[in-house]
Coordinates of N, CA and C in Angstrom, one line a residue:
L1 N -3.1 -26.9 -20.5 CA -3.4 -27.1 -19.1 C -3.3 -25.8 -18.3
Y2 N -2.3 -25.0 -18.7 CA -2.1 -23.7 -18.0 C -3.3 -22.8 -18.2
E3 N -3.8 -22.8 -19.5 CA -5.0 -22.0 -19.8 C -6.2 -22.4 -19.0
T4 N -6.4 -23.7 -18.8 CA -7.5 -24.2 -18.0 C -7.3 -23.8 -16.5
K5 N -6.1 -23.9 -16.0 CA -5.8 -23.4 -14.7 C -6.1 -21.9 -14.5
K6 N -5.7 -21.1 -15.5 CA -6.0 -19.7 -15.5 C -7.5 -19.4 -15.3
V7 N -8.3 -20.2 -16.1 CA -9.8 -20.1 -16.0 C -10.3 -20.5 -14.6
L8 N -9.8 -21.6 -14.1 CA -10.3 -22.1 -12.8 C -9.9 -21.2 -11.7
L9 N -8.7 -20.6 -11.8 CA -8.2 -19.7 -10.7 C -8.7 -18.2 -10.9
N10 N -9.4 -18.0 -12.0 CA -9.9 -16.7 -12.4 C -8.8 -15.7 -12.6
L11 N -7.7 -16.1 -13.2 CA -6.6 -15.3 -13.6 C -6.9 -14.6 -14.9
H12 N -7.1 -13.3 -14.9 CA -7.4 -12.6 -16.1 C -6.2 -12.1 -16.9
D13 N -6.4 -11.5 -18.0 CA -5.3 -10.9 -18.7 C -4.6 -9.9 -17.8
G14 N -3.3 -9.9 -17.9 CA -2.5 -9.0 -17.1 C -2.1 -9.7 -15.8
R15 N -2.4 -11.0 -15.6 CA -2.0 -11.7 -14.4 C -1.3 -13.0 -14.8
E16 N -0.3 -13.3 -14.1 CA 0.5 -14.5 -14.4 C 0.8 -15.2 -13.0
E17 N 0.6 -16.4 -12.9 CA 0.9 -17.1 -11.7 C 2.2 -17.9 -11.8
V18 N 3.0 -17.9 -10.8 CA 4.3 -18.6 -10.7 C 4.2 -19.5 -9.5
M19 N 4.3 -20.8 -9.7 CA 4.2 -21.7 -8.5 C 5.6 -22.1 -8.0
G20 N 5.7 -22.1 -6.7 CA 7.0 -22.6 -6.1 C 6.9 -24.0 -5.7
V21 N 7.9 -24.6 -5.2 CA 7.9 -26.0 -4.8 C 7.5 -26.1 -3.3
S22 N 7.4 -25.0 -2.6 CA 6.9 -25.1 -1.2 C 5.5 -24.6 -1.1
D23 N 5.3 -23.7 -0.1 CA 4.0 -23.2 0.2 C 3.6 -22.0 -0.6
G24 N 4.5 -21.6 -1.6 CA 4.4 -20.3 -2.2 C 3.6 -20.2 -3.5
V25 N 3.0 -19.0 -3.7 CA 2.4 -18.6 -4.9 C 2.8 -17.2 -5.1
V26 N 3.2 -16.9 -6.4 CA 3.4 -15.5 -6.8 C 2.6 -15.2 -8.0
V27 N 1.9 -14.1 -7.9 CA 1.0 -13.6 -9.0 C 1.5 -12.3 -9.5
V28 N 1.8 -12.1 -10.7 CA 2.3 -10.8 -11.3 C 1.1 -10.2 -12.0
H29 N 0.7 -9.0 -11.5 CA -0.5 -8.2 -12.1 C 0.1 -7.1 -12.9
T30 N -0.2 -7.1 -14.2 CA 0.4 -6.1 -15.1 C -0.7 -5.4 -15.9
G31 N -0.5 -4.2 -16.3 CA -1.5 -3.5 -17.0 C -2.5 -2.7 -16.1
K32 N -3.0 -1.6 -16.6 CA -3.8 -0.7 -15.8 C -5.0 -1.4 -15.1
E33 N -5.8 -2.1 -15.9 CA -7.0 -2.7 -15.3 C -6.7 -3.8 -14.3
A34 N -5.7 -4.6 -14.6 CA -5.3 -5.7 -13.6 C -4.8 -5.0 -12.3
V35 N -4.0 -4.0 -12.5 CA -3.4 -3.3 -11.3 C -4.5 -2.6 -10.5
K36 N -5.4 -1.9 -11.2 CA -6.4 -1.2 -10.5 C -7.3 -2.2 -9.7
K37 N -7.6 -3.3 -10.3 CA -8.4 -4.3 -9.7 C -7.8 -4.9 -8.4
I38 N -6.5 -5.2 -8.5 CA -5.8 -5.7 -7.3 C -5.7 -4.6 -6.2
L39 N -5.5 -3.4 -6.6 CA -5.4 -2.3 -5.6 C -6.7 -2.2 -4.8
F40 N -7.8 -2.3 -5.4 CA -9.1 -2.2 -4.7 C -9.3 -3.5 -3.9
S41 N -9.0 -4.7 -4.5 CA -9.3 -5.9 -3.8 C -8.4 -6.2 -2.6
M42 N -7.1 -5.7 -2.7 CA -6.3 -6.0 -1.5 C -6.8 -5.3 -0.3
F43 N -7.5 -4.2 -0.4 CA -8.0 -3.5 0.7 C -9.4 -3.9 1.1
K44 N -10.2 -4.3 0.0 CA -11.5 -4.8 0.3 C -11.5 -6.2 0.9
D45 N -10.6 -7.1 0.5 CA -10.5 -8.4 1.0 C -9.9 -8.6 2.4
H46 N -9.2 -7.6 2.9 CA -8.6 -7.7 4.2 C -9.4 -6.8 5.2
K47 N -9.8 -7.4 6.3 CA -10.6 -6.7 7.3 C -10.0 -6.9 8.7
E48 N -10.0 -5.8 9.5 CA -9.6 -5.9 10.9 C -8.3 -6.6 11.1
E49 N -7.3 -6.1 10.3 CA -6.0 -6.6 10.5 C -5.0 -5.5 10.3
R50 N -3.8 -5.7 10.7 CA -2.7 -4.6 10.5 C -2.1 -4.9 9.1
F51 N -1.9 -3.8 8.4 CA -1.1 -3.9 7.2 C 0.0 -2.9 7.2
M52 N 1.1 -3.3 6.7 CA 2.3 -2.5 6.7 C 2.6 -1.9 5.3
G53 N 3.0 -0.7 5.2 CA 3.3 0.0 4.0 C 4.6 0.7 4.0
F54 N 5.3 0.6 2.9 CA 6.6 1.3 2.7 C 6.5 2.1 1.4
A55 N 6.5 3.4 1.5 CA 6.2 4.2 0.3 C 6.7 5.6 0.5
N56 N 6.9 6.3 -0.7 CA 7.4 7.6 -0.7 C 6.5 8.5 -1.6
M57 N 6.7 9.7 -1.7 CA 5.9 10.6 -2.5 C 6.0 10.4 -4.0
E58 N 7.2 10.0 -4.4 CA 7.4 9.7 -5.9 C 6.4 8.7 -6.4
S59 N 5.9 7.8 -5.5 CA 5.0 6.8 -6.0 C 3.6 7.3 -6.3
V60 N 3.3 8.6 -5.9 CA 2.0 9.1 -6.1 C 1.7 9.2 -7.6
S61 N 2.7 9.6 -8.4 CA 2.5 9.7 -9.8 C 2.1 8.4 -10.4
G62 N 2.6 7.3 -9.9 CA 2.2 5.9 -10.4 C 0.8 5.6 -10.1
W63 N 0.3 6.0 -8.9 CA -1.1 5.8 -8.5 C -2.0 6.6 -9.5
L64 N -1.5 7.8 -9.8 CA -2.4 8.6 -10.7 C -2.4 8.1 -12.1
Q65 N -1.4 7.3 -12.5 CA -1.5 6.6 -13.8 C -2.5 5.5 -13.9
V66 N -2.8 5.0 -12.7 CA -3.7 3.8 -12.6 C -5.1 4.2 -12.1
M67 N -5.2 5.2 -11.2 CA -6.5 5.6 -10.6 C -6.6 7.1 -10.7
S68 N -7.9 7.5 -10.6 CA -8.2 8.9 -10.4 C -8.0 9.3 -8.9
R69 N -7.9 10.6 -8.7 CA -7.8 11.0 -7.3 C -9.0 10.6 -6.5
A70 N -10.2 10.6 -7.1 CA -11.4 10.1 -6.4 C -11.3 8.6 -6.0
E71 N -10.7 7.8 -6.9 CA -10.6 6.4 -6.6 C -9.5 6.2 -5.5
I72 N -8.5 7.0 -5.5 CA -7.5 6.9 -4.5 C -8.1 7.2 -3.1
N73 N -8.9 8.3 -3.1 CA -9.6 8.6 -1.9 C -10.6 7.5 -1.5
E74 N -11.2 6.8 -2.4 CA -12.1 5.7 -2.1 C -11.3 4.6 -1.4
T75 N -10.1 4.3 -1.9 CA -9.3 3.3 -1.2 C -9.1 3.6 0.3
N76 N -8.8 4.9 0.5 CA -8.7 5.3 1.9 C -9.9 5.1 2.7
R77 N -11.1 5.4 2.1 CA -12.3 5.1 2.8 C -12.6 3.6 3.1
I78 N -12.2 2.8 2.1 CA -12.3 1.3 2.3 C -11.4 0.9 3.4
I79 N -10.2 1.4 3.5 CA -9.3 1.1 4.6 C -9.9 1.4 6.0
K80 N -10.5 2.6 6.1 CA -11.2 2.9 7.3 C -12.4 2.0 7.6
K81 N -13.2 1.8 6.6 CA -14.4 1.0 6.7 C -14.1 -0.4 7.2
N82 N -13.0 -1.0 6.7 CA -12.6 -2.4 7.0 C -11.7 -2.5 8.2
N83 N -11.6 -1.3 8.9 CA -10.8 -1.3 10.2 C -9.4 -1.9 10.0
L84 N -8.8 -1.5 8.9 CA -7.4 -1.9 8.7 C -6.5 -1.0 9.5
I85 N -5.6 -1.5 10.2 CA -4.7 -0.7 11.0 C -3.4 -0.5 10.2
T86 N -3.2 0.7 9.9 CA -2.1 1.0 8.9 C -0.8 1.3 9.7
D87 N 0.3 0.6 9.3 CA 1.6 0.8 9.9 C 2.5 1.2 8.7
I88 N 2.9 2.5 8.6 CA 3.6 3.0 7.5 C 5.0 3.4 7.8
V89 N 5.9 3.1 7.0 CA 7.3 3.7 7.0 C 7.5 4.5 5.8
G90 N 7.9 5.8 6.0 CA 8.1 6.7 4.8 C 9.2 7.7 5.1
P91 N 9.6 8.4 4.1 CA 10.7 9.4 4.3 C 10.2 10.6 5.2
Y92 N 11.1 11.2 5.9 CA 10.8 12.4 6.6 C 10.0 13.4 5.8
G93 N 8.9 13.9 6.4 CA 8.1 14.9 5.7 C 7.1 14.4 4.7
S94 N 6.9 13.0 4.6 CA 6.1 12.5 3.5 C 4.6 12.9 3.7
I95 N 4.1 12.9 5.0 CA 2.7 13.3 5.2 C 2.5 14.8 4.7
E96 N 3.4 15.7 5.1 CA 3.3 17.0 4.6 C 3.4 17.2 3.1
D97 N 4.3 16.4 2.5 CA 4.5 16.4 1.1 C 3.3 15.9 0.4
H98 N 2.7 14.8 0.9 CA 1.5 14.3 0.3 C 0.3 15.3 0.4
F99 N 0.2 16.0 1.5 CA -0.8 17.0 1.6 C -0.7 18.0 0.6
K100 N 0.6 18.5 0.4 CA 0.8 19.6 -0.6 C 0.4 19.1 -2.0
E101 N 0.7 17.8 -2.3 CA 0.5 17.2 -3.6 C -1.0 16.9 -3.8
S102 N -1.7 16.3 -2.8 CA -3.0 15.8 -3.0 C -4.1 16.6 -2.4
G103 N -3.8 17.5 -1.5 CA -4.8 18.4 -0.9 C -5.7 18.0 0.2
P104 N -6.6 18.8 0.6 CA -7.4 18.5 1.8 C -8.4 17.4 1.6
E105 N -8.9 17.2 0.4 CA -9.8 16.1 0.1 C -9.2 14.8 0.4
W106 N -7.9 14.6 0.0 CA -7.1 13.4 0.3 C -7.0 13.3 1.8
A107 N -6.6 14.4 2.4 CA -6.3 14.3 3.8 C -7.5 14.0 4.7
K108 N -8.7 14.4 4.2 CA -9.9 14.1 4.9 C -10.2 12.6 4.9
D109 N -10.0 12.0 3.8 CA -10.2 10.5 3.7 C -9.1 9.7 4.3
Y110 N -7.9 10.3 4.3 CA -6.7 9.5 4.9 C -6.7 9.7 6.5
E111 N -7.0 10.9 7.0 CA -7.0 11.1 8.4 C -7.9 10.2 9.1
G112 N -7.5 9.7 10.3 CA -8.3 8.8 11.1 C -8.0 7.4 10.8
R113 N -7.2 7.0 9.9 CA -7.0 5.6 9.6 C -5.6 5.1 10.0
T114 N -4.6 6.0 10.2 CA -3.3 5.5 10.4 C -3.0 5.2 11.9
A115 N -2.5 4.0 12.2 CA -2.2 3.7 13.5 C -0.8 4.1 13.9
S116 N 0.1 3.9 12.9 CA 1.5 4.2 13.2 C 2.2 4.7 11.9
T117 N 2.9 5.8 12.1 CA 3.7 6.3 11.0 C 5.1 6.5 11.5
V118 N 6.1 6.0 10.8 CA 7.5 6.2 11.1 C 8.2 6.8 10.0
Y119 N 9.0 7.9 10.3 CA 9.8 8.5 9.3 C 11.2 8.0 9.4
V120 N 11.8 7.7 8.3 CA 13.2 7.3 8.2 C 13.9 8.2 7.1
D121 N 15.2 8.1 7.1 CA 16.0 9.0 6.2 C 15.5 8.8 4.7
K122 N 15.5 9.9 4.0 CA 15.1 9.8 2.5 C 16.1 9.0 1.7
E123 N 17.2 8.7 2.2 CA 18.2 7.9 1.5 C 17.6 6.5 1.1
Y124 N 16.7 6.0 1.9 CA 16.1 4.7 1.7 C 15.0 4.7 0.6
F125 N 14.8 5.9 0.1 CA 13.6 6.0 -0.9 C 14.1 6.6 -2.2
K126 N 15.2 6.1 -2.7 CA 15.6 6.5 -4.0 C 15.0 5.6 -5.1
H127 N 13.7 5.4 -5.0 CA 13.0 4.5 -5.9 C 11.6 4.9 -5.9
N128 N 10.8 4.3 -6.8 CA 9.4 4.6 -6.9 C 8.6 3.3 -6.5
G129 N 9.2 2.4 -5.9 CA 8.5 1.1 -5.5 C 7.8 1.3 -4.1
Q130 N 6.9 0.4 -3.9 CA 6.2 0.4 -2.6 C 6.0 -1.0 -2.2
L131 N 5.8 -1.2 -0.9 CA 5.5 -2.5 -0.3 C 4.2 -2.4 0.6
F132 N 3.3 -3.3 0.4 CA 2.1 -3.4 1.3 C 2.1 -4.9 1.7
A133 N 2.1 -5.1 3.1 CA 2.1 -6.4 3.6 C 0.9 -6.7 4.5
F134 N 0.2 -7.7 4.3 CA -0.9 -8.1 5.1 C -0.6 -9.5 5.8
R135 N -1.5 -10.0 6.6 CA -1.2 -11.2 7.3 C -0.9 -12.4 6.4
D136 N -1.6 -12.5 5.3 CA -1.4 -13.7 4.4 C -0.7 -13.4 3.1
S137 N -0.3 -12.1 2.8 CA 0.2 -11.8 1.5 C 1.0 -10.5 1.6
L138 N 1.9 -10.3 0.6 CA 2.5 -9.1 0.5 C 2.6 -8.7 -1.0
Y139 N 2.6 -7.4 -1.2 CA 2.5 -6.8 -2.5 C 3.7 -5.9 -2.8
L140 N 4.4 -6.1 -3.8 CA 5.4 -5.2 -4.3 C 4.9 -4.4 -5.4
L141 N 4.8 -3.1 -5.3 CA 4.2 -2.2 -6.3 C 5.2 -1.4 -7.1
A142 N 5.1 -1.4 -8.4 CA 5.8 -0.6 -9.3 C 4.8 0.1 -10.2
L143 N 4.0 1.0 -9.6 CA 2.8 1.5 -10.4 C 3.2 2.4 -11.6
N144 N 4.4 3.0 -11.6 CA 4.9 3.7 -12.8 C 5.0 2.7 -14.0
D145 N 5.2 1.5 -13.7 CA 5.3 0.4 -14.7 C 4.0 -0.4 -14.8
Q146 N 3.0 0.0 -14.0 CA 1.7 -0.7 -13.9 C 1.9 -2.2 -13.7
M147 N 2.6 -2.4 -12.5 CA 2.9 -3.8 -12.1 C 2.8 -3.9 -10.6
I148 N 2.2 -5.0 -10.2 CA 2.1 -5.4 -8.8 C 2.5 -6.9 -8.7
I149 N 3.4 -7.2 -7.8 CA 3.8 -8.6 -7.6 C 3.2 -9.0 -6.3
E150 N 2.3 -10.0 -6.3 CA 1.6 -10.5 -5.1 C 2.3 -11.7 -4.7
I151 N 2.8 -11.8 -3.4 CA 3.5 -12.9 -2.9 C 2.8 -13.5 -1.7
R152 N 2.6 -14.8 -1.9 CA 2.0 -15.6 -0.8 C 3.0 -16.8 -0.5
H153 N 4.1 -16.4 0.2 CA 5.1 -17.4 0.5 C 5.7 -17.1 1.8
S154 N 5.6 -18.0 2.8 CA 5.9 -17.7 4.2 C 7.3 -17.3 4.4
D155 N 8.3 -17.9 3.8 CA 9.7 -17.5 4.0 C 10.0 -16.1 3.4
I156 N 9.5 -15.8 2.2 CA 9.7 -14.5 1.6 C 9.0 -13.5 2.5
Q157 N 7.8 -13.7 2.9 CA 7.1 -12.8 3.8 C 7.9 -12.5 5.0
K158 N 8.4 -13.6 5.7 CA 9.2 -13.4 6.9 C 10.4 -12.5 6.7
M159 N 11.1 -12.8 5.6 CA 12.3 -12.0 5.2 C 12.0 -10.5 5.0
I160 N 11.0 -10.2 4.2 CA 10.6 -8.9 3.9 C 10.1 -8.2 5.2
L161 N 9.3 -8.8 6.0 CA 8.8 -8.2 7.2 C 9.9 -8.0 8.2
S162 N 10.9 -8.8 8.2 CA 12.1 -8.6 9.1 C 12.8 -7.3 8.7
M163 N 13.0 -7.1 7.4 CA 13.6 -5.9 6.9 C 12.7 -4.7 7.2
Y164 N 11.4 -4.8 7.1 CA 10.5 -3.8 7.4 C 10.6 -3.4 8.8
A165 N 10.6 -4.4 9.7 CA 10.7 -4.1 11.2 C 12.0 -3.4 11.5
F166 N 13.1 -3.8 10.9 CA 14.3 -3.1 11.1 C 14.2 -1.6 10.8
M167 N 13.6 -1.3 9.6 CA 13.4 0.1 9.2 C 12.5 0.8 10.2
R168 N 11.4 0.2 10.6 CA 10.4 0.8 11.5 C 11.0 1.1 12.9
D169 N 11.8 0.1 13.3 CA 12.4 0.3 14.7 C 13.5 1.3 14.7
G170 N 14.1 1.6 13.6 CA 15.1 2.6 13.5 C 14.7 4.0 13.2
G171 N 13.4 4.2 13.0 CA 12.9 5.5 12.5 C 12.3 6.3 13.7
E172 N 11.7 7.4 13.3 CA 11.1 8.3 14.3 C 9.6 8.2 14.1
V173 N 8.9 7.9 15.2 CA 7.5 7.7 15.2 C 6.8 9.1 15.2
V174 N 5.9 9.3 14.3 CA 5.1 10.6 14.3 C 3.6 10.3 14.3
D175 N 2.9 11.3 14.7 CA 1.4 11.2 14.8 C 0.8 11.7 13.5
A176 N 0.6 10.9 12.5 CA 0.1 11.3 11.2 C -1.2 12.0 11.3
N177 N -2.1 11.5 12.1 CA -3.4 12.2 12.3 C -3.3 13.6 12.8
R178 N -2.4 13.8 13.8 CA -2.2 15.2 14.3 C -1.6 16.1 13.2
I179 N -0.6 15.6 12.5 CA 0.0 16.4 11.4 C -1.1 16.7 10.4
L180 N -2.0 15.8 10.0 CA -3.0 16.1 9.0 C -4.0 17.1 9.5
R181 N -4.4 16.9 10.8 CA -5.4 17.8 11.4 C -4.8 19.2 11.4
K182 N -3.5 19.4 11.7 CA -2.9 20.7 11.7 C -2.9 21.2 10.3
L183 N -2.5 20.4 9.3 CA -2.4 20.9 7.9 C -3.8 21.3 7.4
M184 N -4.9 20.6 7.8 CA -6.2 20.9 7.4 C -6.8 22.1 8.2
G185 N -6.1 22.5 9.2 CA -6.6 23.7 10.1 C -7.7 23.3 11.1
K186 N -7.7 22.0 11.4 CA -8.7 21.6 12.4 C -8.2 21.8 13.8
D187 N -9.1 22.2 14.7 CA -8.7 22.5 16.1 C -8.5 21.1 16.8
E188 N -7.4 21.1 17.5 CA -7.1 19.8 18.3 C -7.8 20.0 19.7
K189 N -8.4 19.0 20.1 CA -9.1 19.0 21.4 C -8.5 18.0 22.3

């Protein structure tokens, strides 16, 4: 029965669905191909909405295990094309650190997409995990382990987003686009 359900729900190898007793569904995506597929689809499938991210520089190595730099830049272009409003919480200096690691090509595709960036103390980032939250789903990423947990459960979403709001509200708002333009040597007008 479960194998039939996997076929009907189009769950491929590297994905496992866990059903709750309420409104919830959890899908675990494992393995390089399944993780790469969900990374692209999470940004392609959401349009004109705000998404929240919680990430640090240590997670870049995980992205590079799953995608090439060109594919990472493509995800940034998809985010801009789909008018996704990015709301990021990261450790102090993460934009500058990311520029040093990924260079001007990354910055060119990233710049112009971020609506809000908040820096918080690096103490909260002693991990390689990431969080991306959309209107109808949230994703917990452990890309170094090639795993993404997709959660569609209202109570868990509310809890995680409350913790995210606490971090965002307690941090320092920075203008990521201005920082990137400065790092790329673009004149500000």
